[in-house]
Amino acid sequence: MALPAVSGLASPLDPALRHDPARGRASARPVGGQPALAAAPAGPMEAPPQAAAQGTPWPQRLRRLALAWPFPIALLLAWQLAADNEWIPPQILPAPSVVAQTFLDLFESGELQDHTLISLGRVLYGFALGSGAGLLLGVAMGLSTTAKEFLYPTFKIFAQVPSLGWLPLLMMVLGIDEALKIVLISKAALVPLAMSTYNGLRGVPNRYIEIAKVYGFNRRQLLQKVVFPAALPPIWNGLRYGLTHAWLALVAVELLASSEGLGFLIVYGRQLYQLDVVLAAVIVVGSVGLLLDKLLALIESRLLRWRVAAF
Amino acid sequence: MSNPTFARPPADGDGPAAGRPGLRLVLRGATLPALLFALWWSAYHFGWTDSKLFVPPEKVWETAQKLWENGSLLASLGGSLQRFLAGFVLGSLVGLVVGTALGLSRLLEGLVGPTLHAVKQVSLLAWIPLISVWFGLGDTSKIAFLSLAAFFPMMLNTFEGIRSVPKDLTEVARVFAYSRLQLLHHVVLRSALPSIFTGIYLALLYAWLATLGAEYLLTSGVGIGNLLTDGREHFWMDQVLLGIVIVGAVGFVLNLVAGRFEASALKWRENATANY
């Protein structure tokens, strides 16, 4: 397997896109239908990629950095050149300098921060609700066969329709207020988390449980010391995946029905043909998504530090 | 099933129900949907609510029949699927080629990879306003957007698949003096196939999601997304519910088809991999 650290691409920010060769075809297969429910891979996960990143030698890092920059810089220069010579009309693609200026203006007027904070607030609220409910559901289905038999088929059907599919229905029932956004974002986070918690709990190797029984662990000890630590990596993967989806759902709902937030800023800029505003907002959307995921990855590598020592 | 020996083992070896799998599982699984359905039905028939949004189940069925007879259901489904296929094929082919190129050349990957990765971070739907400026509001825009949705998972998984081809395989090929083309065809791509299939799965799912998104935001033309939007604007709850059912069903079928296709394409692996 390529060291995730060596290649910028292989560092899998979207856990669902990760493929683990050791487990072959069964690995990153979406468990259900839509991306919104394509849960993180089943079974115990491999060590987090961050573990490998720490061991990258410096020369290689430098080389990677040196290679990474020429292409985007060349692209930006070509773009600027094209804009300066008016090869592309500014209504189609404003110059990078204009985008940067707009970005600064929006930042200085505080507008950008306001919209970003509103979006962030929504996403965190919805994500907290959805992932909490998803965790509970996943734990119930993972630990109790009875619960699983009653709930799982319904959950599967519910999850089969992506968040975007539910959007019109929710808009009719809830209107286009804050409740709509929160519910949609919760749904987007709930499904991957429930799925990966369920899979993670089911994927705990039987031999761990047997050993715990040999040591005479009671149920509480078993769950606390064995089952949940063993299931943590897939659950965390589900959390990261859920957050990615929550962010996706937020942008969708803000594009379609909102009067504030980053998605609204994009629509607003588009309506006025101010593509510089659109591009500035798109850059923020991308960066915030990246930061949120990096944050969870960082916490993961801390939480799972004990795993690294074992190898 | 009277003879348990011939009973199909429960899917993914679930639970202790293995003794008499079928019936009890089905009954338990159907309990909750049946309850919800009964609640829905009785809420209407006993007049617990008079909300205009509340339509009985049979109304949804009637709408389905009506739309089927006047052809608009088929037109929407056809329109969406056509767009979906065009975008999926285009995007995943480009993704396959780019992923292969990046996988084979570390230099190329170092140059282009980080940029692609950064671009990937942008939430998919945020591209639509930009794409609509560049390609207009018609089908070109939608297909461009769908291709983008299919491109990233395909590219990433192809890349990962090729990077994880075991070195001993390429060494054996070298011993047999394979040409570069033979190596690529017989060893590298084949060994990366499971990962490429993961890419195909995700590309299918993302492209379907993107079809909906594109039809919501670029409202010209006919499609399932337009069916849903129209239903919402006119407060036709029956049509919205029907649309949701169709969206789920299409996703389900896509997943199924991809699974079958994968099983047949990877058949040779059955003797090649360890069987636990």
Coordinates of C-alpha atoms in Angstrom, one line a residue, chain B residues 6-274:
Chain B
F6 CA -31.6 -25.7 1.7
A7 CA -32.5 -22.5 3.3
R8 CA -30.4 -19.6 2.2
P9 CA -28.0 -18.6 5.0
P10 CA -29.1 -15.2 6.4
A11 CA -27.4 -12.3 4.8
D12 CA -24.0 -11.4 6.2
G13 CA -24.4 -14.2 8.7
D14 CA -26.6 -12.2 11.0
G15 CA -27.7 -13.2 14.4
P16 CA -29.0 -16.3 16.1
A17 CA -32.0 -16.4 13.8
A18 CA -30.0 -18.9 11.7
G19 CA -32.2 -21.7 12.9
R20 CA -35.4 -20.6 11.2
P21 CA -34.2 -17.6 9.3
G22 CA -36.8 -16.5 6.8
L23 CA -40.2 -15.9 8.3
R24 CA -39.4 -14.4 11.7
L25 CA -36.9 -12.0 10.2
V26 CA -39.3 -10.8 7.6
L27 CA -42.1 -10.4 10.1
R28 CA -39.9 -8.4 12.5
G29 CA -38.5 -6.3 9.7
A30 CA -42.0 -5.6 8.4
T31 CA -43.5 -4.6 11.7
L32 CA -42.4 -1.0 11.8
P33 CA -43.2 -0.2 8.2
A34 CA -46.6 -1.8 8.6
L35 CA -47.3 0.2 11.8
L36 CA -46.3 3.4 10.1
F37 CA -48.4 2.6 7.1
A38 CA -51.4 1.8 9.3
L39 CA -50.9 5.0 11.1
W40 CA -50.8 6.9 7.9
W41 CA -53.9 5.2 6.5
S42 CA -55.9 5.6 9.6
A43 CA -54.9 9.2 10.2
Y44 CA -56.6 10.0 6.9
H45 CA -59.6 7.7 7.2
F46 CA -60.5 8.6 10.7
G47 CA -60.0 12.3 10.0
W48 CA -57.3 12.9 12.6
T49 CA -55.9 15.7 10.4
D50 CA -57.3 18.0 7.8
S51 CA -54.0 19.4 6.6
K52 CA -53.9 19.7 2.8
L53 CA -50.4 18.2 2.9
F54 CA -51.7 15.0 4.2
V55 CA -52.6 12.7 1.4
P56 CA -53.7 9.1 1.8
P57 CA -51.6 6.2 0.4
E58 CA -54.0 5.4 -2.3
K59 CA -53.8 8.9 -3.6
V60 CA -50.1 8.4 -4.3
W61 CA -50.9 5.3 -6.2
E62 CA -53.5 7.1 -8.2
T63 CA -51.1 9.8 -9.1
A64 CA -48.6 7.2 -10.1
Q65 CA -51.1 5.7 -12.5
K66 CA -52.2 9.1 -13.8
L67 CA -48.7 10.2 -14.5
W68 CA -47.8 6.9 -16.0
E69 CA -50.8 7.1 -18.4
N70 CA -50.1 10.6 -19.6
G71 CA -46.5 9.6 -20.1
S72 CA -45.0 12.3 -17.9
L73 CA -43.6 9.7 -15.5
L74 CA -41.7 7.9 -18.2
A75 CA -40.5 11.2 -19.7
S76 CA -39.2 12.4 -16.3
L77 CA -37.5 9.1 -15.6
G78 CA -36.1 8.8 -19.1
G79 CA -34.8 12.4 -19.0
S80 CA -33.1 11.9 -15.7
L81 CA -31.6 8.6 -16.6
Q82 CA -30.3 9.8 -19.9
R83 CA -28.5 12.7 -18.3
F84 CA -27.3 10.5 -15.5
L85 CA -25.8 8.0 -17.9
A86 CA -24.1 10.6 -20.1
G87 CA -22.6 12.3 -17.1
F88 CA -21.6 9.1 -15.4
V89 CA -19.9 7.6 -18.5
L90 CA -18.1 10.8 -19.3
G91 CA -17.0 11.6 -15.8
S92 CA -15.9 8.1 -14.8
L93 CA -14.0 7.5 -18.0
V94 CA -12.0 10.7 -17.5
G95 CA -11.6 9.7 -13.9
L96 CA -10.3 6.3 -14.9
V97 CA -7.8 7.8 -17.3
V98 CA -6.6 10.5 -14.9
G99 CA -6.5 8.1 -12.0
T100 CA -4.4 5.6 -14.0
A101 CA -2.0 8.3 -15.1
L102 CA -1.6 9.6 -11.6
G103 CA -1.2 6.1 -10.3
L104 CA 1.5 5.2 -12.8
S105 CA 3.6 8.3 -12.5
R106 CA 4.7 9.7 -9.2
L107 CA 5.9 12.8 -10.9
L108 CA 2.5 13.6 -12.3
E109 CA 0.9 12.8 -9.1
G110 CA 3.2 15.1 -7.2
L111 CA 2.4 17.9 -9.7
V112 CA -1.3 17.6 -10.1
G113 CA -2.5 15.5 -7.2
P114 CA -2.6 18.2 -4.5
T115 CA -4.4 20.6 -6.7
L116 CA -7.0 18.0 -7.6
H117 CA -7.4 17.2 -4.0
A118 CA -7.9 20.8 -3.0
V119 CA -10.6 21.2 -5.7
K120 CA -12.3 18.0 -4.5
Q121 CA -12.9 19.7 -1.2
V122 CA -15.5 22.0 -2.5
S123 CA -18.9 20.8 -1.7
L124 CA -20.3 19.3 -4.9
L125 CA -23.4 21.4 -5.3
A126 CA -21.5 24.7 -4.9
W127 CA -20.2 24.1 -8.4
I128 CA -23.7 24.4 -10.0
P129 CA -23.9 28.2 -10.0
L130 CA -20.5 28.4 -11.6
I131 CA -21.2 25.7 -14.1
S132 CA -24.5 27.3 -15.0
V133 CA -22.6 30.5 -16.0
W134 CA -20.1 28.6 -18.1
F135 CA -22.4 26.1 -19.8
G136 CA -25.8 27.7 -19.7
L137 CA -28.9 26.4 -18.1
G138 CA -29.6 23.4 -20.3
D139 CA -28.5 19.8 -20.5
T140 CA -24.8 20.7 -21.2
S141 CA -24.5 22.2 -17.7
K142 CA -26.2 19.3 -16.0
I143 CA -24.0 16.7 -17.8
A144 CA -20.9 18.7 -17.0
F145 CA -21.9 18.8 -13.3
L146 CA -22.7 15.1 -13.3
S147 CA -19.4 14.3 -14.9
L148 CA -17.7 16.2 -12.1
A149 CA -19.6 14.3 -9.5
A150 CA -18.6 11.0 -11.1
F151 CA -15.0 12.0 -11.8
F152 CA -13.7 12.4 -8.3
P153 CA -14.6 9.0 -6.7
M154 CA -13.5 7.3 -9.9
M155 CA -10.2 9.1 -10.1
L156 CA -9.4 8.6 -6.4
N157 CA -10.2 4.9 -6.3
T158 CA -8.4 4.1 -9.5
F159 CA -5.4 5.9 -8.2
E160 CA -5.5 4.0 -4.9
G161 CA -6.1 0.7 -6.6
I162 CA -3.1 1.2 -8.9
R163 CA -0.9 2.4 -6.0
S164 CA -1.7 -0.7 -4.0
V165 CA -0.8 -3.2 -6.7
P166 CA 1.6 -5.6 -4.9
K167 CA 5.2 -5.2 -6.0
D168 CA 5.7 -9.0 -6.4
L169 CA 3.1 -9.0 -9.1
T170 CA 4.9 -6.4 -11.2
E171 CA 8.2 -8.2 -10.6
V172 CA 6.8 -11.5 -11.8
A173 CA 5.6 -9.7 -14.9
R174 CA 9.0 -8.3 -15.4
V175 CA 10.5 -11.7 -15.2
F176 CA 8.2 -12.8 -18.0
A177 CA 9.4 -9.7 -19.9
Y178 CA 6.0 -8.2 -20.3
S179 CA 5.8 -5.0 -22.4
R180 CA 4.5 -1.9 -20.7
L181 CA 1.2 -2.3 -22.3
Q182 CA 0.9 -6.0 -21.3
L183 CA 1.9 -5.1 -17.8
L184 CA -0.8 -2.4 -17.6
H185 CA -3.4 -4.6 -19.1
H186 CA -2.8 -7.9 -17.6
V187 CA -1.4 -7.0 -14.2
V188 CA -1.9 -3.5 -13.0
L189 CA -5.5 -2.8 -14.1
R190 CA -6.6 -6.2 -13.2
S191 CA -5.1 -6.1 -9.8
A192 CA -6.6 -2.6 -9.3
L193 CA -10.0 -3.8 -10.4
P194 CA -11.7 -4.2 -7.0
S195 CA -10.7 -0.7 -6.1
I196 CA -11.9 0.6 -9.4
F197 CA -15.2 -1.0 -8.7
T198 CA -15.5 0.8 -5.5
G199 CA -15.0 3.9 -7.6
I200 CA -17.7 2.9 -10.0
Y201 CA -20.1 2.3 -7.1
L202 CA -19.4 5.7 -5.6
A203 CA -19.5 7.4 -9.0
L204 CA -22.9 5.9 -9.7
L205 CA -24.2 7.1 -6.3
Y206 CA -22.8 10.5 -6.5
A207 CA -23.9 11.0 -10.1
W208 CA -27.4 10.1 -9.1
L209 CA -27.3 12.5 -6.2
A210 CA -26.0 15.1 -8.6
T211 CA -28.8 14.4 -11.1
L212 CA -31.3 15.5 -8.4
G213 CA -29.2 18.5 -7.4
A214 CA -28.8 19.6 -11.0
E215 CA -32.5 19.3 -11.7
Y216 CA -33.4 21.2 -8.6
L217 CA -31.1 24.1 -9.3
L218 CA -31.2 24.2 -13.1
T219 CA -34.9 23.9 -13.5
S220 CA -35.2 23.7 -17.3
G221 CA -36.1 20.4 -18.9
V222 CA -37.9 17.3 -17.5
G223 CA -36.6 14.9 -14.9
I224 CA -37.4 13.3 -11.5
G225 CA -35.9 16.4 -9.8
N226 CA -38.4 18.6 -11.7
L227 CA -41.2 16.2 -10.8
L228 CA -40.3 16.8 -7.2
T229 CA -39.9 20.6 -7.5
D230 CA -43.2 20.9 -9.4
G231 CA -45.0 18.9 -6.7
R232 CA -43.6 21.1 -4.0
E233 CA -44.4 24.3 -5.8
H234 CA -48.0 23.3 -6.3
F235 CA -48.4 21.6 -2.9
W236 CA -49.0 18.2 -4.5
M237 CA -47.8 16.0 -1.7
D238 CA -48.8 12.9 -3.6
Q239 CA -46.4 13.8 -6.4
V240 CA -43.6 14.6 -4.0
L241 CA -44.0 11.2 -2.3
L242 CA -44.1 9.4 -5.6
G243 CA -40.9 11.2 -6.6
I244 CA -39.2 10.2 -3.4
V245 CA -40.2 6.5 -3.9
I246 CA -38.7 6.7 -7.4
V247 CA -35.5 8.3 -6.3
G248 CA -35.0 5.5 -3.7
A249 CA -35.9 2.8 -6.2
V250 CA -33.5 4.1 -8.8
G251 CA -30.7 4.2 -6.3
F252 CA -31.5 0.7 -5.2
V253 CA -31.5 -0.6 -8.7
L254 CA -28.3 1.1 -9.6
N255 CA -26.6 -0.4 -6.6
L256 CA -28.0 -3.8 -7.5
V257 CA -26.8 -3.6 -11.2
A258 CA -23.4 -2.5 -10.1
G259 CA -23.2 -5.4 -7.7
R260 CA -24.1 -7.9 -10.3
F261 CA -21.6 -6.4 -12.8
E262 CA -18.9 -6.5 -10.2
A263 CA -19.6 -10.1 -9.3
S264 CA -19.2 -11.2 -12.9
A265 CA -16.2 -9.1 -13.6
L266 CA -14.4 -10.3 -10.5
K267 CA -15.4 -14.0 -10.9
W268 CA -11.8 -15.0 -11.6
R269 CA -10.9 -13.9 -8.1
E270 CA -12.8 -16.7 -6.5
N271 CA -9.9 -19.2 -7.1
A272 CA -7.3 -16.6 -6.7
T273 CA -8.0 -15.3 -3.2
A274 CA -8.0 -17.1 0.1

